[in-house]
Amino acid sequence: MFRHYLTSVLRSLARNKLYAAINIIGLAVGFAAAILVGLYVRDELTYDKWIPGAENVYVGFIVADLPGRPKFMTDGLPGDFAAALKIDIPAIADTARIEPAVRSFRHGAVEANERLYFADANLFAILKPPVIAGNLATALRRPDGIVITRKMARKYFGSDDAIGKTIEIDRAHTMQVTAVLKDFPSNTNLVAEIFVPGHAVFSQLAYEDAHFKKEGFTLNSSTLLRLIPGAKADDVARALPAFFHCHRQIDPDKKVNLEIVPLTDRHLRPTTIGNMARSADKSTVCALGVIGILILLIAIINFVNLMTARASRRAMEVGIRKATGASRGDLIVQFVGEAMMYVMFSMVLSFALIELLLPSLNAFLARNIVFDYWREPWMLIGLAGLVLAVGLVAGAYPAFVLSAFQPVHVLKASMAKTGGRHGLREALVVLQFAILIGLIVAAGVVYRQMQFAQNEALRLDKDQVLLVEGPCHTALSDTIRTLPGVRGLVCSSPNALNFGQICNDARRPGGQKTLLCSAQVDYGFFEFYGLKALAGRFFSEKHGMDAGSNDPNAPRQPSIIVNESAARKLGFASAQAAVGKTVLTEGPSSDRPQSSEIIGVVPDFSLKSIRDPVNATAYYVNTNGNQYLNVRLTGQHVPETLAAIDRAWRQSGQPKPITRKFLDRYVQGLYLDVIRQGQIFALFAVLAVLIACLGMFGLSAFTAEQRTKEIGIRKAMGAETGDILRLLLWQFARPVLWANVIAWPVAGYLMWRWLQGFAYRIELPLWLFPAASVLALGIALLTVLLHSWLVACARPVTALRYE
Amino acid sequence: MLQLNNVCKNYRTTEVETRALADISFEISAGEFVAIMGPSGCGKSTLLNILGLLDQPSSGSYRLAGEEVAKASEHKLTAIRRALIGFVFQSFNLIDDLTVAENVEVALIYRKDKSRRKQRIAEALERVGIAHRAKHRPQQLSGGQQQRVAIARALVSNPKLILADEPTGNLDTANGDAVMGYLTGAAKAGTTVIMVTHSLVHAAAAQRTIKLLDGHVVSETKL
């Protein structure tokens, strides 16, 4: 019996190659897309779960809700909290701090800047990543010990065998490798692959411990905690407010809380700034998951539609089988079994597609996601369940409806013309195109916002700008300025481009306090970036008071230029109204407020993510201590110019390798998540289009075939090719038009919600909705045109002879 | 009305060429009622398809209403078919998704003939006694009723030529006689009627009978 069914399926496949190919390929692409999305989402949800015992590790978080500022969340804690937490809260077994930094590493001829973690010696008592060599328990005890991953070992020592070998940090501190860790997978919160003892003499942790002030609120290091066995995180959370207020005095109007977050949840925890990998947006991960499901849904709809449509042509076979003794059960088994086989073929093909696509996806997402289904029985069971479910759904109509036909009716051919559940099929096509139009709209909105983030929102002329971390007003900067490929150079602090923040309370005389961040720049900074003053003027060496005095106790500080946000928050009615006015700033290093005069107002600009509003900022001139060389290249002979800058750096005897980055690439990196979202949306929109087209193609072939007799009649009655073409195209245009009724409001609402996550955002582009609909309609009509044209052009006699 | 000269029709597959019609020549005048007879496979339906411009001859000449149409373009054939011809098929060939009235309307839609359309449909249905079923679907009707709808569709546009392919083949005697009554009526009203039939009784209603055998005209009988 089984062999008979199998033969029947294989012959049906061979006879209907086009349908079989459309069915199997469409579903396989859907499966592959859904599984790839599933793997990505799983990767996002399993950060650090690969570290044994990570489920008992927590990260301290400070959540600050300060008046007039967006909610601030960081995994940085005051340095003294780690030790105090362990003492004050008995449920905490151990704590350790980590603090990231970038240092130069050298071994022999290999030298590079690397990110590292300064870590307390007991870090690996809390966090126990798999180790290749060495003893993690003691690896960070000696101040010159260093723990590295296999990747770093191979980079600097050429092999995994690095224990006992030495490496120089900043060309000054010789360290000895005490342990080598297995390489970290991509789903880790750890951003460094080198661990240096916090008590090393050059460590930032050691420096901060030595200069610790209880009054200060520096949040440089992260604290990891491990609870005692059996302790509950909720118990610790309940003890944290008392602990926090015991160790720090906070203004009652400033809501600042200490929390603990499981390390394995840290990745999806919103974080303003942090010491670990950038957090992912939970809603985006969810959205991707939903998109994966929608793609699968489109593919399943296609599959079910085509299977049921084809099945209806088999009514005669049902009649014959029943007449020769088949029971209804036999037929149900046959039809469901056939559908299962199709789905299984698709699943196997999708595995091949995944193997083919996964390396590209990994490269694109900078991940190392693996698809080891043979090692994961649960995944295999899940996929088998999917095959069963899709097979059952697709086989259900032919199985249960056709098997109920009375042989006498079908053999009289009165049922042979049935086309399956036409209304249901049309509804499914509507749903399919609604998803398609929604995805096109989403891709368009994300793309526009991405363009806005990288260009318009920035307000800076970032073309050919190279940022070099290095001292200003030195022989080095003078040399770079005179290189042939360099058009200009200006100095600034990192704060000027929002790489850091120093913020203090400020007010107008007699006015309300507001938080004002400050940034020091050099003369010509605003002009360099092509900014225009909204009011007043920019800094000029011709105005002696612009630089002011460097003495914090002097009666008048340098002139300042404020941005629009600062002018607004300080209470000025307009940019013009702010010019010439005085601002009083309270600094930590001075007992009395410092007075500055606003000489100009600039538009808000920032290199921070557009998810956050630009801080109210005051810019002042300081020609000393700026740490960024902003270099604008001519754009010609760029490689030669970069090589000349590197040469100048080496010749100037700088103590570390050069760190330079192009501003546009930095900005691209800043919006990598948005860019990737845009690309992923676009990719899936294309996939959805592809699968929907396959389905449309199959359905149009089926419909054209089913309506052949009708077309013959109409042609006999005088219909022309154009009349028939219009008739068939309208049949497919109608569901696409109905799809808009679902797609427009749903996609509009979801994308409006998505845009609300950005402080600076585009207006929802309304033109995108009709454009997406026209595109979907065009794609649908183009897809069905071929079959419609072939049928419409056929001689009427061919059509009438069809049955 | 129409004139055939040495009309041939060949069907070719990869291996075999079959001659369905061989050197068919005859003339039919306007208002004449002609029956075409012959055994199964003799080429009756092929001949009717060519006469109705649903198919084209492989060779020979076919003049319809004074125009040579044997090699005419699809566009021209459609235009002539639309203007002159009405069809009645053995298997009725009604569109399942349309109501009875809509099926009849199909013959007018493509003629862009909007004048008194509803009234003409009603009159056509009335003539064949099926007006009370105007809103029914074809599947809800008996075979005889379906064929009456098909005749109403053929008559509604007042064609100059009605081609009927075994119109009584699927009907019982009573319904068959009724259908013949409608066709005879149309012929008496001046419409040329060409009918393919196996029935000698129904062929007797025609003014002339053309007999085919293996694609050849073997006899012509004027009654």
mmCIF file of N, CA, C and O in Angstrom, chain A residues 417 709-710 712-721 723-724 727 793-797 800-801, chain B residues 9 11 49 54-56 74-75 78 81-82 87 89 93-96 98 106-107 110 112 153:
data_model
loop_
_atom_site.group_PDB
_atom_site.id
_atom_site.type_symbol
_atom_site.label_atom_id
_atom_site.label_comp_id
_atom_site.label_asym_id
_atom_site.label_seq_id
_atom_site.Cartn_x
_atom_site.Cartn_y
_atom_site.Cartn_z
ATOM 1 N N LYS A 417 -15.331 20.089 -11.819
ATOM 2 C CA LYS A 417 -14.954 21.467 -12.099
ATOM 3 C C LYS A 417 -14.703 22.258 -10.836
ATOM 4 O O LYS A 417 -14.377 23.425 -10.887
ATOM 5 N N LYS A 709 -12.006 26.826 -20.295
ATOM 6 C CA LYS A 709 -13.263 26.642 -21.030
ATOM 7 C C LYS A 709 -14.035 27.962 -21.099
ATOM 8 O O LYS A 709 -14.517 28.350 -22.150
ATOM 9 N N GLU A 710 -14.041 28.661 -19.942
ATOM 10 C CA GLU A 710 -14.760 29.937 -19.894
ATOM 11 C C GLU A 710 -14.161 30.908 -20.914
ATOM 12 O O GLU A 710 -14.877 31.635 -21.611
ATOM 13 N N GLY A 712 -12.612 30.140 -23.620
ATOM 14 C CA GLY A 712 -13.033 29.691 -24.948
ATOM 15 C C GLY A 712 -14.429 30.180 -25.273
ATOM 16 O O GLY A 712 -14.693 30.674 -26.380
ATOM 17 N N ILE A 713 -15.331 30.071 -24.307
ATOM 18 C CA ILE A 713 -16.712 30.517 -24.531
ATOM 19 C C ILE A 713 -16.735 32.018 -24.811
ATOM 20 O O ILE A 713 -17.360 32.495 -25.757
ATOM 21 N N ARG A 714 -15.990 32.744 -23.959
ATOM 22 C CA ARG A 714 -15.991 34.201 -24.119
ATOM 23 C C ARG A 714 -15.416 34.585 -25.484
ATOM 24 O O ARG A 714 -15.901 35.500 -26.132
ATOM 25 N N LYS A 715 -14.370 33.860 -25.898
ATOM 26 C CA LYS A 715 -13.787 34.183 -27.199
ATOM 27 C C LYS A 715 -14.772 33.837 -28.317
ATOM 28 O O LYS A 715 -14.893 34.557 -29.302
ATOM 29 N N ALA A 716 -15.481 32.721 -28.163
ATOM 30 C CA ALA A 716 -16.479 32.349 -29.158
ATOM 31 C C ALA A 716 -17.566 33.417 -29.252
ATOM 32 O O ALA A 716 -18.121 33.680 -30.309
ATOM 33 N N MET A 717 -17.817 34.072 -28.098
ATOM 34 C CA MET A 717 -18.839 35.124 -28.064
ATOM 35 C C MET A 717 -18.287 36.465 -28.547
ATOM 36 O O MET A 717 -18.980 37.469 -28.504
ATOM 37 N N GLY A 718 -17.006 36.485 -28.903
ATOM 38 C CA GLY A 718 -16.466 37.720 -29.478
ATOM 39 C C GLY A 718 -15.465 38.467 -28.622
ATOM 40 O O GLY A 718 -15.073 39.580 -28.952
ATOM 41 N N ALA A 719 -15.041 37.855 -27.518
ATOM 42 C CA ALA A 719 -14.056 38.551 -26.675
ATOM 43 C C ALA A 719 -12.706 38.584 -27.386
ATOM 44 O O ALA A 719 -12.309 37.609 -28.021
ATOM 45 N N GLU A 720 -11.989 39.700 -27.256
ATOM 46 C CA GLU A 720 -10.658 39.805 -27.838
ATOM 47 C C GLU A 720 -9.620 39.448 -26.782
ATOM 48 O O GLU A 720 -9.932 39.362 -25.590
ATOM 49 N N THR A 721 -8.373 39.310 -27.244
ATOM 50 C CA THR A 721 -7.279 38.974 -26.322
ATOM 51 C C THR A 721 -7.230 39.963 -25.157
ATOM 52 O O THR A 721 -7.068 39.578 -24.003
ATOM 53 N N ASP A 723 -9.640 41.720 -23.858
ATOM 54 C CA ASP A 723 -10.749 41.505 -22.915
ATOM 55 C C ASP A 723 -10.420 40.370 -21.952
ATOM 56 O O ASP A 723 -10.655 40.462 -20.747
ATOM 57 N N ILE A 724 -9.858 39.294 -22.489
ATOM 58 C CA ILE A 724 -9.533 38.126 -21.660
ATOM 59 C C ILE A 724 -8.406 38.473 -20.685
ATOM 60 O O ILE A 724 -8.442 38.115 -19.497
ATOM 61 N N LEU A 727 -9.696 40.474 -17.878
ATOM 62 C CA LEU A 727 -10.486 39.621 -16.985
ATOM 63 C C LEU A 727 -9.582 38.864 -16.007
ATOM 64 O O LEU A 727 -9.814 38.847 -14.794
ATOM 65 N N CYS A 793 -4.320 34.429 -25.717
ATOM 66 C CA CYS A 793 -3.957 34.413 -27.140
ATOM 67 C C CYS A 793 -4.352 33.101 -27.823
ATOM 68 O O CYS A 793 -4.326 33.015 -29.056
ATOM 69 N N ALA A 794 -4.663 32.082 -27.027
ATOM 70 C CA ALA A 794 -4.936 30.767 -27.628
ATOM 71 C C ALA A 794 -6.189 30.821 -28.506
ATOM 72 O O ALA A 794 -7.084 31.629 -28.285
ATOM 73 N N ARG A 795 -6.228 29.960 -29.520
ATOM 74 C CA ARG A 795 -7.414 29.909 -30.376
ATOM 75 C C ARG A 795 -8.587 29.392 -29.562
ATOM 76 O O ARG A 795 -8.433 28.457 -28.778
ATOM 77 N N PRO A 796 -9.775 29.937 -29.789
ATOM 78 C CA PRO A 796 -10.922 29.516 -28.976
ATOM 79 C C PRO A 796 -11.173 28.027 -29.057
ATOM 80 O O PRO A 796 -11.559 27.405 -28.067
ATOM 81 N N VAL A 797 -10.908 27.430 -30.225
ATOM 82 C CA VAL A 797 -11.206 26.014 -30.360
ATOM 83 C C VAL A 797 -10.354 25.169 -29.414
ATOM 84 O O VAL A 797 -10.799 24.159 -28.881
ATOM 85 N N LEU A 800 -12.051 25.385 -26.106
ATOM 86 C CA LEU A 800 -13.324 24.662 -26.038
ATOM 87 C C LEU A 800 -13.119 23.158 -26.087
ATOM 88 O O LEU A 800 -13.922 22.394 -25.560
ATOM 89 N N ARG A 801 -12.029 22.758 -26.713
ATOM 90 C CA ARG A 801 -11.743 21.337 -26.816
ATOM 91 C C ARG A 801 -11.088 20.807 -25.530
ATOM 92 O O ARG A 801 -10.897 19.622 -25.352
ATOM 93 N N LYS B 9 -8.079 20.565 -43.564
ATOM 94 C CA LYS B 9 -7.577 20.800 -42.191
ATOM 95 C C LYS B 9 -6.749 19.600 -41.767
ATOM 96 O O LYS B 9 -7.237 18.471 -41.762
ATOM 97 N N TYR B 11 -4.101 17.977 -38.820
ATOM 98 C CA TYR B 11 -3.564 18.048 -37.456
ATOM 99 C C TYR B 11 -2.243 17.312 -37.451
ATOM 100 O O TYR B 11 -2.135 16.213 -37.983
ATOM 101 N N ASN B 49 -16.184 24.261 -36.450
ATOM 102 C CA ASN B 49 -15.250 25.215 -35.817
ATOM 103 C C ASN B 49 -14.675 26.166 -36.853
ATOM 104 O O ASN B 49 -14.487 27.357 -36.576
ATOM 105 N N LEU B 54 -13.658 29.648 -35.142
ATOM 106 C CA LEU B 54 -12.965 29.261 -33.910
ATOM 107 C C LEU B 54 -11.641 28.605 -34.269
ATOM 108 O O LEU B 54 -10.753 28.461 -33.427
ATOM 109 N N ASP B 55 -11.504 28.170 -35.474
ATOM 110 C CA ASP B 55 -10.282 27.516 -35.950
ATOM 111 C C ASP B 55 -10.083 27.951 -37.402
ATOM 112 O O ASP B 55 -11.009 28.467 -38.032
ATOM 113 N N GLN B 56 -8.906 27.750 -37.939
ATOM 114 C CA GLN B 56 -8.649 28.166 -39.313
ATOM 115 C C GLN B 56 -8.255 26.957 -40.158
ATOM 116 O O GLN B 56 -7.600 26.031 -39.642
ATOM 117 N N GLU B 74 -6.346 37.057 -36.150
ATOM 118 C CA GLU B 74 -7.177 36.717 -34.995
ATOM 119 C C GLU B 74 -8.117 37.881 -34.663
ATOM 120 O O GLU B 74 -9.289 37.691 -34.344
ATOM 121 N N HIS B 75 -7.572 39.086 -34.800
ATOM 122 C CA HIS B 75 -8.348 40.286 -34.494
ATOM 123 C C HIS B 75 -9.573 40.386 -35.422
ATOM 124 O O HIS B 75 -10.686 40.649 -34.972
ATOM 125 N N THR B 78 -12.152 37.688 -34.713
ATOM 126 C CA THR B 78 -12.942 38.031 -33.524
ATOM 127 C C THR B 78 -14.034 39.033 -33.893
ATOM 128 O O THR B 78 -15.184 38.893 -33.472
ATOM 129 N N ARG B 81 -16.753 37.269 -35.905
ATOM 130 C CA ARG B 81 -17.485 36.352 -35.030
ATOM 131 C C ARG B 81 -18.458 37.144 -34.155
ATOM 132 O O ARG B 81 -19.621 36.777 -33.981
ATOM 133 N N ARG B 82 -17.920 38.229 -33.633
ATOM 134 C CA ARG B 82 -18.702 39.077 -32.736
ATOM 135 C C ARG B 82 -19.929 39.638 -33.464
ATOM 136 O O ARG B 82 -21.013 39.716 -32.911
ATOM 137 N N PHE B 87 -23.410 30.730 -31.275
ATOM 138 C CA PHE B 87 -23.065 29.306 -31.143
ATOM 139 C C PHE B 87 -24.005 28.581 -30.191
ATOM 140 O O PHE B 87 -24.411 29.137 -29.165
ATOM 141 N N PHE B 89 -23.636 24.757 -28.354
ATOM 142 C CA PHE B 89 -22.765 23.590 -28.252
ATOM 143 C C PHE B 89 -23.515 22.404 -27.656
ATOM 144 O O PHE B 89 -24.477 22.583 -26.912
ATOM 145 N N ASN B 93 -21.758 24.613 -22.734
ATOM 146 C CA ASN B 93 -20.703 25.610 -22.543
ATOM 147 C C ASN B 93 -21.214 26.913 -21.929
ATOM 148 O O ASN B 93 -21.038 27.995 -22.472
ATOM 149 N N LEU B 94 -21.821 26.760 -20.767
ATOM 150 C CA LEU B 94 -22.206 27.952 -19.999
ATOM 151 C C LEU B 94 -21.118 28.204 -18.964
ATOM 152 O O LEU B 94 -20.431 27.273 -18.550
ATOM 153 N N ILE B 95 -20.978 29.454 -18.553
ATOM 154 C CA ILE B 95 -19.944 29.782 -17.555
ATOM 155 C C ILE B 95 -20.531 29.557 -16.166
ATOM 156 O O ILE B 95 -21.539 30.174 -15.799
ATOM 157 N N ASP B 96 -19.891 28.643 -15.430
ATOM 158 C CA ASP B 96 -20.465 28.188 -14.161
ATOM 159 C C ASP B 96 -20.647 29.307 -13.137
ATOM 160 O O ASP B 96 -21.576 29.284 -12.336
ATOM 161 N N LEU B 98 -21.389 32.406 -13.587
ATOM 162 C CA LEU B 98 -22.353 33.460 -13.940
ATOM 163 C C LEU B 98 -23.776 32.924 -13.849
ATOM 164 O O LEU B 98 -24.010 31.728 -14.018
ATOM 165 N N VAL B 106 -23.251 37.727 -21.852
ATOM 166 C CA VAL B 106 -21.888 37.605 -22.392
ATOM 167 C C VAL B 106 -21.880 37.866 -23.902
ATOM 168 O O VAL B 106 -20.974 38.497 -24.437
ATOM 169 N N ALA B 107 -22.949 37.418 -24.613
ATOM 170 C CA ALA B 107 -22.995 37.591 -26.065
ATOM 171 C C ALA B 107 -23.124 39.056 -26.462
ATOM 172 O O ALA B 107 -22.803 39.429 -27.591
ATOM 173 N N TYR B 110 -19.373 41.763 -25.420
ATOM 174 C CA TYR B 110 -18.233 41.954 -26.316
ATOM 175 C C TYR B 110 -18.625 42.643 -27.622
ATOM 176 O O TYR B 110 -17.779 43.051 -28.383
ATOM 177 N N LYS B 112 -20.146 45.323 -27.442
ATOM 178 C CA LYS B 112 -20.275 46.708 -26.931
ATOM 179 C C LYS B 112 -21.682 47.230 -27.219
ATOM 180 O O LYS B 112 -21.888 48.383 -27.520
ATOM 181 N N ARG B 153 -28.615 32.612 -25.499
ATOM 182 C CA ARG B 153 -27.360 33.345 -25.672
ATOM 183 C C ARG B 153 -27.034 33.503 -27.159
ATOM 184 O O ARG B 153 -26.544 34.542 -27.595
#
